C-alpha cells in the first residue's frame, strides 16, 4: 500500500485536491506509522458524508510533504513516527511563524502526556486517544475543521492537571473579566459550550462572544490553549479527584 516515501497510494484525484466537486466536505490527512491505525481511521471517517480522507502518510516527513501539497482541512497526526515525529510535524505545519497554518489534531496515549503538551505549544488544535470511540474521532475532526478544538474531560483534565505549572504562562495577557474567568474555569475542566451555557445561565451566542474575547486577550488560538493557560496560572480552583 505504501511507497518508499511513506505516502499512501490512496490519494484522491485532482478535483478533490483542489477543492472541486468535493469542496463541501472536510478533507482529512491521516499520518500514522501503523497501517492498521490508518485503515481504521479511514474507515471510521468514511462513514460520514461530510468527511473525506484525501491522503495517508506512514512517516512524519511524508506527512509534511503531503499536507503542504494537498492543503487538507484537518491533519490527524500520530506522535511517534519515523523520520519526523508528531511534534516536529505539528511545528512545521501549524507552529509559530507558519504563514498559513494547517489544523493539526494529535493522536496520543496517556503515557505521552509530555509530548502532547509540547504539541499543543507547537500549534496543535486538539488531541485524542488512539482507543477513543469512533464518535470522538469524528467530533475531533469536525471541531478542528470549524477552527475549534475538542476538549474531552477524560483526556484534557488529566493532561492539564498533570502538567499544571510546569510551563510559564504567556507573559502579560490582558486581564479577564469575572465572567470570562468563569467561562475559562468551566472550559478548563472539559465543559462544552452548551454545558457552560447551562451552568452560567448564558446564551450560546454570549458564550461564543466571551470565548472570542478570551482568545484575543490571552493571544491564543483555540480552547485547548485557553485550558492550558488556566492550569498554568492556577485559574482553575475546582477540586478534582486525583488522576487515576
PDB file of C-alpha atoms in Angstrom:
ATOM      1  CA  UNK A   1       0.000   0.000   0.000  1.00  0.00           C
ATOM      2  CA  UNK A   2       2.780   2.460   0.823  1.00  0.00           C
ATOM      3  CA  UNK A   3       5.525   3.668  -1.457  1.00  0.00           C
ATOM      4  CA  UNK A   4       9.128   4.113  -0.459  1.00  0.00           C
ATOM      5  CA  UNK A   5       8.457   7.632   0.742  1.00  0.00           C
ATOM      6  CA  UNK A   6       5.747   6.511   3.158  1.00  0.00           C
ATOM      7  CA  UNK A   7       2.943   8.264   1.280  1.00  0.00           C
ATOM      8  CA  UNK A   8      -0.146   6.178   0.715  1.00  0.00           C
ATOM      9  CA  UNK A   9      -1.170   5.438  -2.840  1.00  0.00           C
ATOM     10  CA  UNK A  10      -4.804   6.123  -1.952  1.00  0.00           C
ATOM     11  CA  UNK A  11      -4.839   9.864  -2.566  1.00  0.00           C
ATOM     12  CA  UNK A  12      -7.909  11.476  -4.054  1.00  0.00           C
ATOM     13  CA  UNK A  13      -7.640  12.954  -7.527  1.00  0.00           C
ATOM     14  CA  UNK A  14      -7.052  16.480  -8.699  1.00  0.00           C
ATOM     15  CA  UNK A  15     -10.662  17.597  -8.236  1.00  0.00           C
ATOM     16  CA  UNK A  16     -10.522  16.775  -4.549  1.00  0.00           C
ATOM     17  CA  UNK A  17      -7.066  18.228  -4.016  1.00  0.00           C
ATOM     18  CA  UNK A  18      -8.189  21.499  -5.486  1.00  0.00           C
ATOM     19  CA  UNK A  19     -11.498  21.557  -3.603  1.00  0.00           C
ATOM     20  CA  UNK A  20     -13.559  20.739  -6.708  1.00  0.00           C
ATOM     21  CA  UNK A  21     -16.659  18.562  -6.590  1.00  0.00           C
ATOM     22  CA  UNK A  22     -15.960  17.522  -3.011  1.00  0.00           C
ATOM     23  CA  UNK A  23     -15.256  21.040  -1.802  1.00  0.00           C
ATOM     24  CA  UNK A  24     -18.131  20.950   0.700  1.00  0.00           C
ATOM     25  CA  UNK A  25     -16.559  18.039   2.554  1.00  0.00           C
ATOM     26  CA  UNK A  26     -13.952  18.296   5.300  1.00  0.00           C
ATOM     27  CA  UNK A  27     -10.752  16.960   3.764  1.00  0.00           C
ATOM     28  CA  UNK A  28      -8.597  14.905   6.134  1.00  0.00           C
ATOM     29  CA  UNK A  29      -4.997  13.690   6.004  1.00  0.00           C
ATOM     30  CA  UNK A  30      -4.064  10.740   8.249  1.00  0.00           C
ATOM     31  CA  UNK A  31      -0.451  10.251   9.373  1.00  0.00           C
ATOM     32  CA  UNK A  32       0.487   7.171  11.417  1.00  0.00           C
ATOM     33  CA  UNK A  33       3.221   4.596  11.008  1.00  0.00           C
ATOM     34  CA  UNK A  34       0.783   1.770  11.768  1.00  0.00           C
ATOM     35  CA  UNK A  35      -1.208   0.730   8.720  1.00  0.00           C
ATOM     36  CA  UNK A  36      -3.980  -0.760  10.871  1.00  0.00           C
ATOM     37  CA  UNK A  37      -4.498   2.577  12.611  1.00  0.00           C
ATOM     38  CA  UNK A  38      -4.645   4.473   9.341  1.00  0.00           C
ATOM     39  CA  UNK A  39      -7.086   1.949   7.909  1.00  0.00           C
ATOM     40  CA  UNK A  40      -9.286   2.108  10.995  1.00  0.00           C
ATOM     41  CA  UNK A  41      -9.403   5.901  10.975  1.00  0.00           C
ATOM     42  CA  UNK A  42     -10.118   5.962   7.247  1.00  0.00           C
ATOM     43  CA  UNK A  43     -12.994   3.502   7.604  1.00  0.00           C
ATOM     44  CA  UNK A  44     -14.497   5.439  10.517  1.00  0.00           C
ATOM     45  CA  UNK A  45     -14.269   8.814   8.802  1.00  0.00           C
ATOM     46  CA  UNK A  46     -15.500   7.297   5.550  1.00  0.00           C
ATOM     47  CA  UNK A  47     -18.873   6.548   7.130  1.00  0.00           C
ATOM     48  CA  UNK A  48     -19.594  10.284   7.379  1.00  0.00           C
ATOM     49  CA  UNK A  49     -20.913  12.090   4.281  1.00  0.00           C
ATOM     50  CA  UNK A  50     -19.256  15.365   5.308  1.00  0.00           C
ATOM     51  CA  UNK A  51     -15.760  13.899   5.804  1.00  0.00           C
ATOM     52  CA  UNK A  52     -13.273  12.676   3.205  1.00  0.00           C
ATOM     53  CA  UNK A  53      -9.811  11.165   3.640  1.00  0.00           C
ATOM     54  CA  UNK A  54      -7.667  12.660   0.878  1.00  0.00           C
ATOM     55  CA  UNK A  55      -4.320  11.149   1.810  1.00  0.00           C
ATOM     56  CA  UNK A  56      -2.313   8.971   4.188  1.00  0.00           C
ATOM     57  CA  UNK A  57       1.303   9.063   5.295  1.00  0.00           C
ATOM     58  CA  UNK A  58       3.356   6.473   7.165  1.00  0.00           C
ATOM     59  CA  UNK A  59       6.032   8.852   8.479  1.00  0.00           C
ATOM     60  CA  UNK A  60       6.371  12.468   9.530  1.00  0.00           C
ATOM     61  CA  UNK A  61       8.396  13.739   6.594  1.00  0.00           C
ATOM     62  CA  UNK A  62       5.886  12.294   4.140  1.00  0.00           C
ATOM     63  CA  UNK A  63       3.084  13.866   6.168  1.00  0.00           C
ATOM     64  CA  UNK A  64       4.594  17.357   5.917  1.00  0.00           C
ATOM     65  CA  UNK A  65       5.177  17.000   2.169  1.00  0.00           C
ATOM     66  CA  UNK A  66       1.695  15.668   1.515  1.00  0.00           C
ATOM     67  CA  UNK A  67      -0.024  18.216   3.756  1.00  0.00           C
ATOM     68  CA  UNK A  68       1.709  21.134   2.039  1.00  0.00           C
ATOM     69  CA  UNK A  69       0.744  19.753  -1.356  1.00  0.00           C
ATOM     70  CA  UNK A  70      -2.876  18.816  -0.663  1.00  0.00           C
ATOM     71  CA  UNK A  71      -3.729  21.510   1.933  1.00  0.00           C
ATOM     72  CA  UNK A  72      -6.276  19.334   3.811  1.00  0.00           C
ATOM     73  CA  UNK A  73      -8.729  20.918   6.227  1.00  0.00           C
ATOM     74  CA  UNK A  74      -7.522  18.704   9.095  1.00  0.00           C
ATOM     75  CA  UNK A  75      -4.389  16.616   9.680  1.00  0.00           C
ATOM     76  CA  UNK A  76      -4.607  13.666  12.093  1.00  0.00           C
ATOM     77  CA  UNK A  77      -1.020  13.166  13.266  1.00  0.00           C
ATOM     78  CA  UNK A  78       0.471  10.451  15.449  1.00  0.00           C
ATOM     79  CA  UNK A  79       3.120  11.479  17.980  1.00  0.00           C
ATOM     80  CA  UNK A  80       5.648   8.705  17.370  1.00  0.00           C
ATOM     81  CA  UNK A  81       6.567   8.324  13.707  1.00  0.00           C
ATOM     82  CA  UNK A  82       9.831   7.695  11.832  1.00  0.00           C
ATOM     83  CA  UNK A  83      11.841  10.425  10.077  1.00  0.00           C
ATOM     84  CA  UNK A  84       9.910  13.252  11.781  1.00  0.00           C
ATOM     85  CA  UNK A  85       7.901  12.750  14.954  1.00  0.00           C
ATOM     86  CA  UNK A  86       4.493  14.321  15.510  1.00  0.00           C
ATOM     87  CA  UNK A  87       5.969  17.248  17.436  1.00  0.00           C
ATOM     88  CA  UNK A  88       8.169  18.270  14.512  1.00  0.00           C
ATOM     89  CA  UNK A  89       5.295  17.728  12.078  1.00  0.00           C
ATOM     90  CA  UNK A  90       2.979  19.922  14.147  1.00  0.00           C
ATOM     91  CA  UNK A  91       5.577  22.679  14.411  1.00  0.00           C
ATOM     92  CA  UNK A  92       6.205  22.557  10.641  1.00  0.00           C
ATOM     93  CA  UNK A  93       2.513  22.708   9.724  1.00  0.00           C
ATOM     94  CA  UNK A  94       0.999  24.832  12.493  1.00  0.00           C
ATOM     95  CA  UNK A  95       3.749  26.269  14.658  1.00  0.00           C
ATOM     96  CA  UNK A  96       4.679  29.857  15.433  1.00  0.00           C
ATOM     97  CA  UNK A  97       5.818  31.660  12.326  1.00  0.00           C
ATOM     98  CA  UNK A  98       3.947  29.432   9.875  1.00  0.00           C
ATOM     99  CA  UNK A  99       2.332  31.828   7.414  1.00  0.00           C
ATOM    100  CA  UNK A 100      -0.710  29.727   6.555  1.00  0.00           C
ATOM    101  CA  UNK A 101      -1.012  27.124   9.335  1.00  0.00           C
ATOM    102  CA  UNK A 102      -2.948  23.917   8.943  1.00  0.00           C
ATOM    103  CA  UNK A 103      -5.219  22.440  11.597  1.00  0.00           C
ATOM    104  CA  UNK A 104      -3.473  19.550  13.321  1.00  0.00           C
ATOM    105  CA  UNK A 105      -5.097  17.077  15.710  1.00  0.00           C
ATOM    106  CA  UNK A 106      -2.557  14.972  17.598  1.00  0.00           C
ATOM    107  CA  UNK A 107      -3.244  11.322  18.373  1.00  0.00           C
ATOM    108  CA  UNK A 108      -1.762  10.103  21.638  1.00  0.00           C
ATOM    109  CA  UNK A 109      -1.989   7.837  24.673  1.00  0.00           C
ATOM    110  CA  UNK A 110      -1.885   8.732  28.380  1.00  0.00           C
ATOM    111  CA  UNK A 111       1.767   7.714  28.674  1.00  0.00           C
ATOM    112  CA  UNK A 112       2.688  10.504  26.211  1.00  0.00           C
ATOM    113  CA  UNK A 113       1.442  13.494  28.204  1.00  0.00           C
ATOM    114  CA  UNK A 114       4.659  15.483  27.856  1.00  0.00           C
ATOM    115  CA  UNK A 115       4.657  15.015  24.094  1.00  0.00           C
ATOM    116  CA  UNK A 116       1.064  16.205  23.807  1.00  0.00           C
ATOM    117  CA  UNK A 117       1.735  19.302  25.878  1.00  0.00           C
ATOM    118  CA  UNK A 118       4.607  20.245  23.588  1.00  0.00           C
ATOM    119  CA  UNK A 119       2.441  19.544  20.539  1.00  0.00           C
ATOM    120  CA  UNK A 120      -0.180  21.978  21.816  1.00  0.00           C
ATOM    121  CA  UNK A 121       2.510  24.601  22.311  1.00  0.00           C
ATOM    122  CA  UNK A 122       3.658  23.868  18.757  1.00  0.00           C
ATOM    123  CA  UNK A 123       0.230  24.742  17.357  1.00  0.00           C
ATOM    124  CA  UNK A 124      -1.921  21.605  17.569  1.00  0.00           C
ATOM    125  CA  UNK A 125      -5.593  22.456  17.887  1.00  0.00           C
ATOM    126  CA  UNK A 126      -6.644  19.280  19.674  1.00  0.00           C
ATOM    127  CA  UNK A 127      -5.812  15.735  20.620  1.00  0.00           C
ATOM    128  CA  UNK A 128      -7.455  12.396  21.237  1.00  0.00           C
ATOM    129  CA  UNK A 129      -6.536   8.899  22.330  1.00  0.00           C
ATOM    130  CA  UNK A 130      -5.953   6.109  19.850  1.00  0.00           C
ATOM    131  CA  UNK A 131      -8.560   3.998  21.600  1.00  0.00           C
ATOM    132  CA  UNK A 132     -11.157   6.785  21.591  1.00  0.00           C
ATOM    133  CA  UNK A 133     -14.672   5.984  20.499  1.00  0.00           C
ATOM    134  CA  UNK A 134     -15.466   6.456  16.831  1.00  0.00           C
ATOM    135  CA  UNK A 135     -17.814   9.315  17.687  1.00  0.00           C
ATOM    136  CA  UNK A 136     -14.973  11.169  19.451  1.00  0.00           C
ATOM    137  CA  UNK A 137     -12.668  10.832  16.448  1.00  0.00           C
ATOM    138  CA  UNK A 138     -15.377  12.205  14.172  1.00  0.00           C
ATOM    139  CA  UNK A 139     -16.147  15.100  16.506  1.00  0.00           C
ATOM    140  CA  UNK A 140     -12.439  15.926  16.886  1.00  0.00           C
ATOM    141  CA  UNK A 141     -12.115  16.283  13.116  1.00  0.00           C
ATOM    142  CA  UNK A 142     -15.274  18.355  12.828  1.00  0.00           C
ATOM    143  CA  UNK A 143     -14.244  20.603  15.722  1.00  0.00           C
ATOM    144  CA  UNK A 144     -10.837  21.228  14.160  1.00  0.00           C
ATOM    145  CA  UNK A 145     -12.425  21.991  10.808  1.00  0.00           C
ATOM    146  CA  UNK A 146     -14.606  24.622  12.489  1.00  0.00           C
ATOM    147  CA  UNK A 147     -11.482  26.247  13.889  1.00  0.00           C
ATOM    148  CA  UNK A 148     -12.295  24.943  17.347  1.00  0.00           C
ATOM    149  CA  UNK A 149     -10.780  22.110  19.360  1.00  0.00           C
ATOM    150  CA  UNK A 150     -12.172  19.073  21.093  1.00  0.00           C
ATOM    151  CA  UNK A 151     -11.693  19.220  24.861  1.00  0.00           C
ATOM    152  CA  UNK A 152     -12.661  15.929  26.438  1.00  0.00           C
ATOM    153  CA  UNK A 153     -12.844  15.689  30.237  1.00  0.00           C
ATOM    154  CA  UNK A 154     -11.426  12.164  30.088  1.00  0.00           C
ATOM    155  CA  UNK A 155      -8.273  13.437  28.418  1.00  0.00           C
ATOM    156  CA  UNK A 156      -7.856  17.168  28.908  1.00  0.00           C
ATOM    157  CA  UNK A 157      -8.408  17.436  32.649  1.00  0.00           C
ATOM    158  CA  UNK A 158      -5.932  14.649  33.391  1.00  0.00           C
ATOM    159  CA  UNK A 159      -3.346  16.028  30.988  1.00  0.00           C
ATOM    160  CA  UNK A 160      -3.557  19.661  32.009  1.00  0.00           C
ATOM    161  CA  UNK A 161      -3.721  18.922  35.722  1.00  0.00           C
ATOM    162  CA  UNK A 162      -0.658  16.700  35.428  1.00  0.00           C
ATOM    163  CA  UNK A 163       1.232  19.491  33.682  1.00  0.00           C
ATOM    164  CA  UNK A 164      -0.101  22.448  35.674  1.00  0.00           C
ATOM    165  CA  UNK A 165       2.638  24.950  36.433  1.00  0.00           C
ATOM    166  CA  UNK A 166       5.316  23.075  34.525  1.00  0.00           C
ATOM    167  CA  UNK A 167       5.471  25.736  31.829  1.00  0.00           C
ATOM    168  CA  UNK A 168       5.259  29.516  32.329  1.00  0.00           C
ATOM    169  CA  UNK A 169       2.088  31.223  31.168  1.00  0.00           C
ATOM    170  CA  UNK A 170       2.227  33.638  28.274  1.00  0.00           C
ATOM    171  CA  UNK A 171       3.664  36.944  29.508  1.00  0.00           C
ATOM    172  CA  UNK A 172       1.434  39.931  30.113  1.00  0.00           C
ATOM    173  CA  UNK A 173      -2.038  38.838  28.932  1.00  0.00           C
ATOM    174  CA  UNK A 174      -4.762  41.436  29.244  1.00  0.00           C
ATOM    175  CA  UNK A 175      -6.859  40.780  32.370  1.00  0.00           C
ATOM    176  CA  UNK A 176     -10.053  38.798  32.003  1.00  0.00           C
ATOM    177  CA  UNK A 177     -13.389  39.890  33.400  1.00  0.00           C
ATOM    178  CA  UNK A 178     -15.023  37.893  36.190  1.00  0.00           C
ATOM    179  CA  UNK A 179     -17.478  36.331  33.749  1.00  0.00           C
ATOM    180  CA  UNK A 180     -14.692  35.477  31.324  1.00  0.00           C
ATOM    181  CA  UNK A 181     -12.818  33.738  34.147  1.00  0.00           C
ATOM    182  CA  UNK A 182     -15.975  31.774  34.946  1.00  0.00           C
ATOM    183  CA  UNK A 183     -16.079  30.607  31.335  1.00  0.00           C
ATOM    184  CA  UNK A 184     -12.363  29.750  31.362  1.00  0.00           C
ATOM    185  CA  UNK A 185     -12.647  27.650  34.528  1.00  0.00           C
ATOM    186  CA  UNK A 186     -15.505  25.585  33.132  1.00  0.00           C
ATOM    187  CA  UNK A 187     -13.783  25.144  29.782  1.00  0.00           C
ATOM    188  CA  UNK A 188     -10.588  24.005  31.534  1.00  0.00           C
ATOM    189  CA  UNK A 189     -12.395  21.125  33.229  1.00  0.00           C
ATOM    190  CA  UNK A 190     -13.854  19.911  29.979  1.00  0.00           C
ATOM    191  CA  UNK A 191     -17.253  21.591  29.714  1.00  0.00           C
ATOM    192  CA  UNK A 192     -18.720  22.025  26.246  1.00  0.00           C
ATOM    193  CA  UNK A 193     -20.133  25.358  25.115  1.00  0.00           C
ATOM    194  CA  UNK A 194     -23.666  24.156  25.818  1.00  0.00           C
ATOM    195  CA  UNK A 195     -22.711  22.960  29.306  1.00  0.00           C
ATOM    196  CA  UNK A 196     -21.136  26.359  30.014  1.00  0.00           C
ATOM    197  CA  UNK A 197     -24.401  27.975  28.885  1.00  0.00           C
ATOM    198  CA  UNK A 198     -26.394  25.773  31.251  1.00  0.00           C
ATOM    199  CA  UNK A 199     -24.139  26.300  34.271  1.00  0.00           C
ATOM    200  CA  UNK A 200     -23.753  30.064  33.872  1.00  0.00           C
ATOM    201  CA  UNK A 201     -27.281  30.748  32.539  1.00  0.00           C
ATOM    202  CA  UNK A 202     -25.916  32.342  29.381  1.00  0.00           C
ATOM    203  CA  UNK A 203     -26.972  32.098  25.757  1.00  0.00           C
ATOM    204  CA  UNK A 204     -24.790  30.189  23.314  1.00  0.00           C
ATOM    205  CA  UNK A 205     -24.048  33.421  21.464  1.00  0.00           C
ATOM    206  CA  UNK A 206     -22.875  35.093  24.674  1.00  0.00           C
ATOM    207  CA  UNK A 207     -20.558  32.179  25.481  1.00  0.00           C
ATOM    208  CA  UNK A 208     -19.069  32.343  21.996  1.00  0.00           C
ATOM    209  CA  UNK A 209     -18.567  36.091  22.381  1.00  0.00           C
ATOM    210  CA  UNK A 210     -16.768  35.542  25.687  1.00  0.00           C
ATOM    211  CA  UNK A 211     -14.559  32.862  24.123  1.00  0.00           C
ATOM    212  CA  UNK A 212     -13.597  35.158  21.254  1.00  0.00           C
ATOM    213  CA  UNK A 213     -12.698  37.913  23.735  1.00  0.00           C
ATOM    214  CA  UNK A 214     -10.726  35.475  25.895  1.00  0.00           C
ATOM    215  CA  UNK A 215      -8.700  34.215  22.923  1.00  0.00           C
ATOM    216  CA  UNK A 216      -7.947  37.790  21.920  1.00  0.00           C
ATOM    217  CA  UNK A 217      -6.895  38.856  25.418  1.00  0.00           C
ATOM    218  CA  UNK A 218      -4.711  35.789  26.035  1.00  0.00           C
ATOM    219  CA  UNK A 219      -3.344  35.778  22.479  1.00  0.00           C
ATOM    220  CA  UNK A 220      -4.187  32.101  21.974  1.00  0.00           C
ATOM    221  CA  UNK A 221      -5.770  30.336  19.036  1.00  0.00           C
ATOM    222  CA  UNK A 222      -8.200  27.803  20.470  1.00  0.00           C
ATOM    223  CA  UNK A 223      -9.890  26.442  23.592  1.00  0.00           C
ATOM    224  CA  UNK A 224      -7.129  23.908  24.268  1.00  0.00           C
ATOM    225  CA  UNK A 225      -4.642  26.749  24.686  1.00  0.00           C
ATOM    226  CA  UNK A 226      -7.156  28.578  26.900  1.00  0.00           C
ATOM    227  CA  UNK A 227      -7.389  25.487  29.115  1.00  0.00           C
ATOM    228  CA  UNK A 228      -3.594  25.182  29.230  1.00  0.00           C
ATOM    229  CA  UNK A 229      -3.354  28.843  30.317  1.00  0.00           C
ATOM    230  CA  UNK A 230      -5.930  28.247  33.047  1.00  0.00           C
ATOM    231  CA  UNK A 231      -3.986  25.354  34.523  1.00  0.00           C
ATOM    232  CA  UNK A 232      -0.620  27.090  34.121  1.00  0.00           C
ATOM    233  CA  UNK A 233      -1.777  30.172  36.032  1.00  0.00           C
ATOM    234  CA  UNK A 234      -3.829  28.427  38.698  1.00  0.00           C
ATOM    235  CA  UNK A 235      -7.060  29.961  37.434  1.00  0.00           C
ATOM    236  CA  UNK A 236      -8.762  26.586  37.943  1.00  0.00           C
ATOM    237  CA  UNK A 237      -9.735  26.192  41.557  1.00  0.00           C
ATOM    238  CA  UNK A 238     -12.327  23.456  41.311  1.00  0.00           C
ATOM    239  CA  UNK A 239     -11.371  20.403  43.385  1.00  0.00           C
ATOM    240  CA  UNK A 240     -10.834  17.407  41.140  1.00  0.00           C
ATOM    241  CA  UNK A 241     -10.243  13.774  42.015  1.00  0.00           C
ATOM    242  CA  UNK A 242      -6.603  12.706  41.810  1.00  0.00           C
ATOM    243  CA  UNK A 243      -5.515  11.245  38.473  1.00  0.00           C
ATOM    244  CA  UNK A 244      -6.131   7.510  38.172  1.00  0.00           C
TER     245      UNK A 244
END
